[in-house]
mmCIF file of C-alpha atoms in Angstrom:
data_model
loop_
_atom_site.group_PDB
_atom_site.id
_atom_site.type_symbol
_atom_site.label_atom_id
_atom_site.label_comp_id
_atom_site.label_asym_id
_atom_site.label_seq_id
_atom_site.Cartn_x
_atom_site.Cartn_y
_atom_site.Cartn_z
ATOM 1 C CA MET R 1 -3.122 -13.453 -0.163
ATOM 2 C CA GLU R 2 -2.395 -16.315 2.069
ATOM 3 C CA PHE R 3 -0.937 -15.948 5.931
ATOM 4 C CA PHE R 4 2.168 -18.392 7.557
ATOM 5 C CA LYS R 5 2.394 -21.382 8.812
ATOM 6 C CA ILE R 6 4.469 -19.635 12.893
ATOM 7 C CA SER R 7 7.301 -21.530 11.985
ATOM 8 C CA HIS R 8 7.694 -19.164 9.080
ATOM 9 C CA PHE R 9 7.487 -16.288 11.175
ATOM 10 C CA VAL R 10 9.867 -17.763 14.022
ATOM 11 C CA LEU R 11 12.688 -18.087 11.571
ATOM 12 C CA HIS R 12 12.031 -14.651 9.860
ATOM 13 C CA SER R 13 12.359 -12.979 13.976
ATOM 14 C CA ARG R 14 15.512 -14.789 14.347
ATOM 15 C CA LYS R 15 16.762 -13.268 11.003
ATOM 16 C CA HIS R 16 15.331 -9.949 11.447
ATOM 17 C CA THR R 17 15.367 -9.485 14.834
ATOM 18 C CA GLY R 18 17.051 -12.608 16.942
ATOM 19 C CA LEU R 19 13.863 -11.766 18.971
ATOM 20 C CA GLU R 20 12.341 -15.709 20.721
ATOM 21 C CA ILE R 21 8.430 -15.969 20.593
ATOM 22 C CA THR R 22 6.531 -18.905 22.873
ATOM 23 C CA ARG R 23 3.942 -20.978 22.199
ATOM 24 C CA HIS R 24 1.685 -18.268 23.658
ATOM 25 C CA GLN R 25 2.906 -15.928 21.425
ATOM 26 C CA GLY R 26 3.125 -18.223 18.327
ATOM 27 C CA ASP R 27 -1.076 -18.883 18.594
ATOM 28 C CA TRP R 28 -1.957 -15.537 19.047
ATOM 29 C CA ILE R 29 -0.101 -13.796 15.924
ATOM 30 C CA SER R 30 -1.216 -16.745 14.105
ATOM 31 C CA GLN R 31 -4.847 -16.386 15.667
ATOM 32 C CA THR R 32 -4.221 -12.130 14.685
ATOM 33 C CA PHE R 33 -2.704 -12.727 11.275
ATOM 34 C CA GLN R 34 -6.285 -13.735 10.725
ATOM 35 C CA MET R 35 -7.841 -11.320 11.808
ATOM 36 C CA CYS R 36 -5.871 -8.716 10.720
ATOM 37 C CA GLU R 37 -5.390 -10.270 7.188
ATOM 38 C CA ARG R 38 -6.365 -7.106 5.237
ATOM 39 C CA LEU R 39 -5.094 -4.012 7.136
ATOM 40 C CA LEU R 40 -1.105 -5.574 7.162
ATOM 41 C CA PRO R 41 -0.777 -3.857 3.618
ATOM 42 C CA HIS R 42 -1.679 -1.082 5.755
ATOM 43 C CA PRO R 43 0.402 -0.149 8.055
ATOM 44 C CA ALA R 44 -1.463 2.174 9.684
ATOM 45 C CA LYS R 45 -4.684 1.651 9.706
ATOM 46 C CA LEU R 46 -3.829 -1.654 11.505
ATOM 47 C CA ALA R 47 -2.535 1.425 14.018
ATOM 48 C CA ASN R 48 -5.588 3.396 13.406
ATOM 49 C CA GLN R 49 -7.994 0.371 13.669
ATOM 50 C CA LEU R 50 -10.592 0.220 16.696
ATOM 51 C CA LEU R 51 -12.169 -3.282 16.180
ATOM 52 C CA PHE R 52 -8.899 -5.426 17.313
ATOM 53 C CA GLN R 53 -7.411 -4.231 20.648
ATOM 54 C CA ILE R 54 -3.769 -4.965 19.761
ATOM 55 C CA PRO R 55 -1.243 -3.517 21.971
ATOM 56 C CA PRO R 56 1.275 -1.149 20.367
ATOM 57 C CA ASP R 57 4.059 -3.754 21.139
ATOM 58 C CA ARG R 58 1.824 -6.862 19.292
ATOM 59 C CA GLN R 59 1.295 -5.055 16.505
ATOM 60 C CA ALA R 60 3.971 -3.413 16.053
ATOM 61 C CA MET R 61 5.574 -8.137 15.785
ATOM 62 C CA LEU R 62 2.599 -8.095 13.486
ATOM 63 C CA ILE R 63 3.295 -5.812 11.342
ATOM 64 C CA GLU R 64 7.214 -7.001 11.280
ATOM 65 C CA ARG R 65 6.742 -10.103 11.069
ATOM 66 C CA TYR R 66 4.362 -9.512 8.099
ATOM 67 C CA TYR R 67 7.097 -7.292 5.853
ATOM 68 C CA ALA R 68 10.218 -10.035 6.823
ATOM 69 C CA PHE R 69 11.317 -11.876 3.927
ATOM 70 C CA ASP R 70 13.542 -14.395 2.856
ATOM 71 C CA ASP R 71 17.080 -13.767 2.099
ATOM 72 C CA SER R 72 17.756 -16.438 -0.498
ATOM 73 C CA PHE R 73 13.761 -15.087 -2.062
ATOM 74 C CA VAL R 74 15.162 -11.261 -2.979
ATOM 75 C CA ARG R 75 18.757 -12.358 -3.645
ATOM 76 C CA GLU R 76 15.877 -13.985 -6.916
ATOM 77 C CA VAL R 77 14.140 -10.611 -7.417
ATOM 78 C CA LEU R 78 17.136 -7.585 -6.536
ATOM 79 C CA GLY R 79 17.625 -5.245 -9.332
ATOM 80 C CA LYS R 80 14.325 -5.883 -11.460
ATOM 81 C CA LYS R 81 11.378 -4.816 -12.330
ATOM 82 C CA LEU R 82 8.463 -4.907 -9.860
ATOM 83 C CA SER R 83 7.028 -5.717 -12.729
ATOM 84 C CA LYS R 84 3.571 -8.398 -13.795
ATOM 85 C CA GLY R 85 6.210 -10.333 -16.310
ATOM 86 C CA THR R 86 8.889 -10.401 -13.129
ATOM 87 C CA LYS R 87 6.124 -12.147 -11.102
ATOM 88 C CA LYS R 88 4.872 -14.343 -14.071
ATOM 89 C CA ASP R 89 8.283 -15.932 -12.567
ATOM 90 C CA LEU R 90 8.103 -16.926 -9.175
ATOM 91 C CA ASP R 91 7.274 -19.767 -9.536
ATOM 92 C CA ASP R 92 10.557 -21.164 -10.915
ATOM 93 C CA VAL R 93 12.319 -18.675 -8.745
ATOM 94 C CA SER R 94 9.328 -21.037 -5.939
ATOM 95 C CA ILE R 95 11.598 -24.081 -7.062
ATOM 96 C CA LYS R 96 14.283 -22.701 -6.893
ATOM 97 C CA THR R 97 14.534 -21.636 -3.552
ATOM 98 C CA GLY R 98 12.615 -23.634 -1.779
ATOM 99 C CA ILE R 99 10.019 -21.519 -0.734
ATOM 100 C CA THR R 100 6.620 -21.706 -1.706
ATOM 101 C CA LEU R 101 4.805 -19.938 -4.451
ATOM 102 C CA LYS R 102 2.814 -18.275 -2.281
ATOM 103 C CA SER R 103 5.659 -16.925 0.669
ATOM 104 C CA CYS R 104 6.601 -15.713 -2.862
ATOM 105 C CA ARG R 105 3.859 -14.138 -4.031
ATOM 106 C CA ARG R 106 3.518 -12.407 -0.524
ATOM 107 C CA GLN R 107 7.325 -11.642 -0.616
ATOM 108 C CA PHE R 108 7.348 -9.760 -4.115
ATOM 109 C CA ASP R 109 3.522 -7.992 -3.541
ATOM 110 C CA ASN R 110 5.185 -5.963 -0.814
ATOM 111 C CA PHE R 111 8.480 -4.897 -2.672
ATOM 112 C CA LYS R 112 6.232 -3.206 -5.043
ATOM 113 C CA ARG R 113 3.313 -1.773 -2.518
ATOM 114 C CA VAL R 114 6.550 -0.280 -1.236
ATOM 115 C CA PHE R 115 7.933 0.735 -3.996
ATOM 116 C CA LYS R 116 5.626 2.242 -5.715
ATOM 117 C CA VAL R 117 4.392 3.888 -2.249
ATOM 118 C CA VAL R 118 8.276 5.826 -1.716
ATOM 119 C CA GLU R 119 8.490 6.858 -5.315
ATOM 120 C CA GLU R 120 5.692 9.368 -4.743
ATOM 121 C CA LEU R 121 7.835 10.683 -1.795
ATOM 122 C CA LYS R 122 9.912 13.865 -0.985
ATOM 123 C CA GLY R 123 12.059 12.997 1.420
ATOM 124 C CA PRO R 124 15.123 10.563 2.889
ATOM 125 C CA LEU R 125 14.312 7.328 1.434
ATOM 126 C CA VAL R 126 14.107 4.937 4.146
ATOM 127 C CA GLU R 127 12.994 7.177 6.779
ATOM 128 C CA ASN R 128 10.043 7.348 5.147
ATOM 129 C CA ILE R 129 9.885 4.076 4.329
ATOM 130 C CA ARG R 130 9.282 4.312 8.788
ATOM 131 C CA GLN R 131 7.225 6.323 8.492
ATOM 132 C CA HIS R 132 4.662 5.032 5.949
ATOM 133 C CA PHE R 133 5.461 0.723 6.725
ATOM 134 C CA LEU R 134 5.881 1.521 10.236
ATOM 135 C CA LEU R 135 9.181 -0.979 10.186
ATOM 136 C CA PRO R 136 12.012 -1.290 12.351
ATOM 137 C CA ASP R 137 15.130 1.026 11.096
ATOM 138 C CA GLN R 138 16.900 -2.684 9.646
ATOM 139 C CA LEU R 139 13.478 -3.905 7.807
ATOM 140 C CA ALA R 140 13.151 -0.174 6.090
ATOM 141 C CA ARG R 141 17.099 -0.116 5.518
ATOM 142 C CA ASP R 142 16.821 -3.788 3.199
ATOM 143 C CA TYR R 143 13.843 -2.047 1.995
ATOM 144 C CA ALA R 144 15.912 0.921 0.988
ATOM 145 C CA ALA R 145 18.006 -1.346 -0.598
ATOM 146 C CA ILE R 146 15.059 -2.853 -2.495
ATOM 147 C CA VAL R 147 13.885 0.159 -3.508
ATOM 148 C CA PHE R 148 17.015 1.485 -4.964
ATOM 149 C CA PHE R 149 18.308 -1.375 -6.724
ATOM 150 C CA ALA R 150 14.500 -1.471 -8.504
ATOM 151 C CA ASN R 151 14.897 1.647 -9.631
ATOM 152 C CA ASN R 152 18.348 1.607 -10.785
ATOM 153 C CA ARG R 153 18.514 -2.159 -12.393
ATOM 154 C CA PHE R 154 21.694 -2.908 -10.850
ATOM 155 C CA GLU R 155 22.421 -6.433 -12.507
ATOM 156 C CA THR R 156 22.823 -8.438 -9.461
ATOM 157 C CA GLY R 157 22.502 -12.102 -11.513
ATOM 158 C CA LYS R 158 25.669 -12.505 -13.771
ATOM 159 C CA LYS R 159 27.587 -16.019 -12.569
ATOM 160 C CA LYS R 160 30.402 -13.804 -11.172
ATOM 161 C CA LEU R 161 28.043 -11.509 -8.996
ATOM 162 C CA LEU R 162 25.901 -14.782 -8.070
ATOM 163 C CA TYR R 163 28.910 -14.941 -4.660
ATOM 164 C CA LEU R 164 27.698 -12.134 -3.294
ATOM 165 C CA THR R 165 24.636 -12.660 -0.566
ATOM 166 C CA PHE R 166 21.500 -9.457 -0.345
ATOM 167 C CA GLN R 167 23.521 -8.103 2.754
ATOM 168 C CA ASP R 168 26.351 -7.610 0.901
ATOM 169 C CA PHE R 169 23.735 -5.374 -1.941
ATOM 170 C CA ALA R 170 22.555 -3.803 0.606
ATOM 171 C CA PHE R 171 24.800 -2.245 2.117
ATOM 172 C CA CYS R 172 26.289 -1.018 -0.945
ATOM 173 C CA GLY R 173 23.227 0.519 -1.796
ATOM 174 C CA GLY R 174 23.055 1.909 1.277
ATOM 175 C CA GLN R 175 26.800 3.013 0.400
ATOM 176 C CA LEU R 176 25.760 4.883 -3.115
ATOM 177 C CA ILE R 177 22.338 6.131 -1.431
ATOM 178 C CA ASN R 178 23.863 7.858 1.334
ATOM 179 C CA ASN R 179 27.131 9.556 -0.714
ATOM 180 C CA TRP R 180 25.061 8.990 -4.589
ATOM 181 C CA THR R 181 22.688 9.945 -4.857
ATOM 182 C CA VAL R 182 20.162 14.103 -5.207
ATOM 183 C CA GLY R 183 19.826 13.538 -1.270
ATOM 184 C CA ALA R 184 23.015 13.043 -0.204
ATOM 185 C CA VAL R 185 23.417 16.912 -1.299
ATOM 186 C CA ASP R 186 19.963 18.338 -1.161
ATOM 187 C CA ASN R 187 17.235 16.522 1.568
ATOM 188 C CA MET R 188 14.999 18.633 -0.696
ATOM 189 C CA MET R 189 14.741 17.584 -4.211
ATOM 190 C CA GLU R 190 11.848 15.080 -4.618
ATOM 191 C CA ASP R 191 13.097 11.075 -5.757
ATOM 192 C CA MET R 192 16.617 11.562 -3.417
ATOM 193 C CA ASP R 193 17.537 9.173 -2.281
ATOM 194 C CA VAL R 194 16.046 7.309 -5.077
ATOM 195 C CA ASP R 195 17.497 8.704 -7.750
ATOM 196 C CA LEU R 196 21.870 8.442 -8.676
ATOM 197 C CA ASP R 197 22.661 12.931 -8.771
ATOM 198 C CA LYS R 198 23.567 13.122 -12.417
ATOM 199 C CA GLU R 199 25.313 15.663 -12.450
ATOM 200 C CA PHE R 200 28.196 14.270 -10.185
ATOM 201 C CA LEU R 201 28.095 11.642 -12.753
ATOM 202 C CA GLN R 202 28.232 13.978 -14.778
ATOM 203 C CA ASP R 203 32.263 15.473 -12.548
ATOM 204 C CA LEU R 204 33.341 11.520 -12.963
ATOM 205 C CA LYS R 205 33.954 12.286 -16.663
ATOM 206 C CA ASP R 206 37.053 14.629 -15.800
ATOM 207 C CA LEU R 207 38.524 12.238 -13.921
ATOM 208 C CA LYS R 208 39.852 9.689 -17.225
ATOM 209 C CA ILE R 209 42.342 13.182 -16.236
ATOM 210 C CA LEU R 210 44.328 10.122 -13.637
ATOM 211 C CA ILE R 211 45.556 7.971 -17.182
ATOM 212 C CA THR R 212 44.889 9.787 -20.136
ATOM 213 C CA ASP R 213 47.508 12.561 -18.987
ATOM 214 C CA LYS R 214 50.928 10.054 -19.289
ATOM 215 C CA ASP R 215 52.565 11.908 -16.455
ATOM 216 C CA LEU R 216 49.947 12.105 -14.204
ATOM 217 C CA LEU R 217 49.923 8.479 -14.390
ATOM 218 C CA ASP R 218 53.333 8.029 -14.020
ATOM 219 C CA GLN R 219 52.995 10.405 -10.378
ATOM 220 C CA HIS R 220 50.807 9.019 -8.160
ATOM 221 C CA LYS R 221 51.848 5.524 -9.497
ATOM 222 C CA SER R 222 55.053 5.610 -8.213
ATOM 223 C CA LEU R 223 53.563 7.866 -5.466
ATOM 224 C CA VAL R 224 51.586 5.482 -4.905
ATOM 225 C CA CYS R 225 53.681 2.062 -4.736
ATOM 226 C CA THR R 226 56.787 5.138 -2.215
ATOM 227 C CA ALA R 227 53.790 4.660 0.247
ATOM 228 C CA LEU R 228 53.178 0.868 -0.041
ATOM 229 C CA ARG R 229 56.848 -0.608 -0.282
ATOM 230 C CA GLY R 230 57.362 -3.310 2.353
ATOM 231 C CA LYS R 231 54.072 -2.748 3.999
ATOM 232 C CA THR R 232 52.792 -5.750 2.107
ATOM 233 C CA ASN R 233 52.955 -10.052 0.739
ATOM 234 C CA VAL R 234 52.294 -8.226 -2.982
ATOM 235 C CA PHE R 235 54.231 -5.142 -3.904
ATOM 236 C CA ASN R 236 55.070 -6.639 -6.551
ATOM 237 C CA GLU R 237 52.102 -7.359 -8.177
ATOM 238 C CA MET R 238 50.666 -4.006 -6.100
ATOM 239 C CA GLU R 239 53.169 -2.332 -9.136
ATOM 240 C CA ALA R 240 53.121 -4.238 -11.670
ATOM 241 C CA ASN R 241 48.837 -3.769 -11.885
ATOM 242 C CA PHE R 242 49.427 -0.431 -11.240
ATOM 243 C CA LYS R 243 47.894 1.266 -14.686
ATOM 244 C CA ASN R 244 45.027 -1.239 -14.655
ATOM 245 C CA LEU R 245 43.746 -0.967 -11.797
ATOM 246 C CA SER R 246 43.621 2.871 -12.027
ATOM 247 C CA ARG R 247 42.667 2.667 -15.264
ATOM 248 C CA GLY R 248 39.549 -0.264 -14.666
ATOM 249 C CA LEU R 249 38.531 2.308 -11.417
ATOM 250 C CA VAL R 250 38.880 5.784 -13.590
ATOM 251 C CA ASN R 251 36.994 3.760 -16.520
ATOM 252 C CA ILE R 252 34.292 3.714 -14.249
ATOM 253 C CA ALA R 253 33.857 6.837 -13.000
ATOM 254 C CA ALA R 254 33.792 8.482 -16.855
ATOM 255 C CA LYS R 255 31.414 5.607 -17.917
ATOM 256 C CA LEU R 256 29.105 5.923 -14.568
ATOM 257 C CA ILE R 257 26.775 8.684 -16.621
ATOM 258 C CA ASN R 258 25.318 6.217 -18.356
ATOM 259 C CA ALA R 259 22.421 4.053 -17.926
ATOM 260 C CA LYS R 260 23.759 0.832 -19.253
ATOM 261 C CA ASP R 261 27.282 1.604 -17.176
ATOM 262 C CA VAL R 262 24.853 2.143 -14.003
ATOM 263 C CA ARG R 263 22.826 -1.432 -14.660
ATOM 264 C CA ASP R 264 26.596 -2.805 -15.172
ATOM 265 C CA PHE R 265 28.268 -1.110 -12.063
ATOM 266 C CA PHE R 266 29.105 -4.246 -9.553
ATOM 267 C CA ILE R 267 29.650 -6.685 -12.534
ATOM 268 C CA ASP R 268 32.873 -3.628 -13.782
ATOM 269 C CA LEU R 269 33.809 -3.344 -10.238
ATOM 270 C CA VAL R 270 34.338 -7.686 -9.747
ATOM 271 C CA GLU R 271 36.406 -7.575 -12.766
ATOM 272 C CA LYS R 272 38.136 -4.564 -13.363
ATOM 273 C CA PHE R 273 39.464 -4.414 -10.173
ATOM 274 C CA ILE R 274 38.356 -7.826 -7.904
ATOM 275 C CA GLU R 275 39.199 -10.477 -9.930
ATOM 276 C CA PRO R 276 42.721 -9.524 -10.715
ATOM 277 C CA CYS R 277 43.696 -8.306 -7.309
ATOM 278 C CA ARG R 278 42.225 -12.074 -6.057
ATOM 279 C CA SER R 279 44.397 -14.195 -9.015
ATOM 280 C CA ASP R 280 47.199 -12.808 -7.388
ATOM 281 C CA LYS R 281 45.823 -13.312 -3.575
ATOM 282 C CA TRP R 282 45.719 -10.054 -2.453
ATOM 283 C CA THR R 283 43.937 -10.393 1.023
ATOM 284 C CA SER R 284 41.374 -7.590 2.309
ATOM 285 C CA ILE R 285 44.167 -6.274 4.586
ATOM 286 C CA ASP R 286 46.056 -5.768 1.628
ATOM 287 C CA VAL R 287 43.342 -4.407 -0.665
ATOM 288 C CA ASN R 288 42.442 -1.916 2.192
ATOM 289 C CA LEU R 289 46.135 -0.942 2.119
ATOM 290 C CA TYR R 290 46.429 0.113 -1.276
ATOM 291 C CA LEU R 291 42.840 1.234 -1.978
ATOM 292 C CA THR R 292 43.397 4.047 1.031
ATOM 293 C CA HIS R 293 47.283 4.713 -1.329
ATOM 294 C CA TYR R 294 45.664 5.224 -4.298
ATOM 295 C CA THR R 295 43.077 7.763 -2.733
ATOM 296 C CA ASN R 296 44.617 9.510 -0.453
ATOM 297 C CA SER R 297 48.272 10.123 -3.049
ATOM 298 C CA ALA R 298 45.774 11.576 -6.219
ATOM 299 C CA HIS R 299 45.471 14.221 -3.135
ATOM 300 C CA ILE R 300 48.868 15.410 -3.945
ATOM 301 C CA LEU R 301 49.476 14.921 -7.575
ATOM 302 C CA ASP R 302 50.184 19.904 -8.779
ATOM 303 C CA THR R 303 47.756 19.748 -11.562
ATOM 304 C CA PHE R 304 45.257 17.303 -10.099
ATOM 305 C CA LYS R 305 41.707 19.190 -8.611
ATOM 306 C CA TYR R 306 39.159 17.326 -9.201
ATOM 307 C CA HIS R 307 39.856 16.842 -5.397
ATOM 308 C CA ALA R 308 35.385 16.650 -3.993
ATOM 309 C CA VAL R 309 34.362 15.117 -6.976
ATOM 310 C CA TRP R 310 37.286 12.125 -6.323
ATOM 311 C CA THR R 311 37.032 11.491 -2.493
ATOM 312 C CA ARG R 312 32.850 11.638 -2.784
ATOM 313 C CA TYR R 313 33.549 8.808 -5.881
ATOM 314 C CA MET R 314 36.452 6.880 -3.946
ATOM 315 C CA GLY R 315 34.897 7.097 -0.204
ATOM 316 C CA VAL R 316 31.615 4.654 -2.145
ATOM 317 C CA ILE R 317 34.495 2.076 -3.860
ATOM 318 C CA LYS R 318 37.011 2.062 -1.390
ATOM 319 C CA SER R 319 33.990 0.609 0.887
ATOM 320 C CA CYS R 320 31.597 -1.488 -1.851
ATOM 321 C CA ILE R 321 35.434 -3.357 -3.133
ATOM 322 C CA LEU R 322 36.185 -4.157 0.248
ATOM 323 C CA ARG R 323 32.903 -5.914 0.801
ATOM 324 C CA MET R 324 32.138 -7.278 -2.078
ATOM 325 C CA TYR R 325 35.915 -8.663 -1.666
ATOM 326 C CA HIS R 326 35.417 -12.282 0.307
ATOM 327 C CA ASP R 327 38.873 -13.080 0.943
#
């Protein structure tokens, strides 16, 4: 494993923490990194060793720099299996991103190491990463997203998804972890924040009544359009496309019980909802307004009774779409 010029860590420190490093600190980090090479993959060992007298704040700085990563690199491997096959492709990733091969390997090995450690642990994913790797909160949350995407193999590399940044996906990953995993309802389960709640995914099939029952579909459209009339410049488009958009969102829900459809979750959101709205020139404000009334109006429908499942589903869908909808 290599060590990096201090400029590399200055770059990461500014990106992840906003910290500035003096030349004296830079020389100290470079020298100490070389001495602590074998300890940094296991931060707890660094904290407990007696060979080097390193102040706690300097230990934290070293660990954070070591586990920092390039957004452009993680964007290339996000959702892929952290296996030898993926590692063999790092030559191409290095050429594409302009990041050195050694740096790509370090970052990949860090992702894989964190994944292997936390997949065996019970408890909240972010907290497990923070405690076992001594990472600051935001970096731990980023690693949680990387682990979550690798575990569920979400597709992120299709052409239609290339406009999305790692932070877009990390935000959405956090929404899914906090609301759709087993840990969202039972914090004593194993793999609680890594695996989606299969019982919830099964219950999502009940939502199909919103599009298969013609009367319910018409009622839903009427309630939403009444609430939207006069509040947006794209009302006509919203009214004309209501049924297609509703079918798109509900069908995404109904198919999530299948692993392949989980992998296609983000591409489905883009194709079934985001692209049609973009083509009609909806703004983010329009999307927020529409999804708010679309969600709330379902609770008023006389014969609709799956309120808890609907709320749990649409809360995440709305948050993800708004994050992914780049005007």
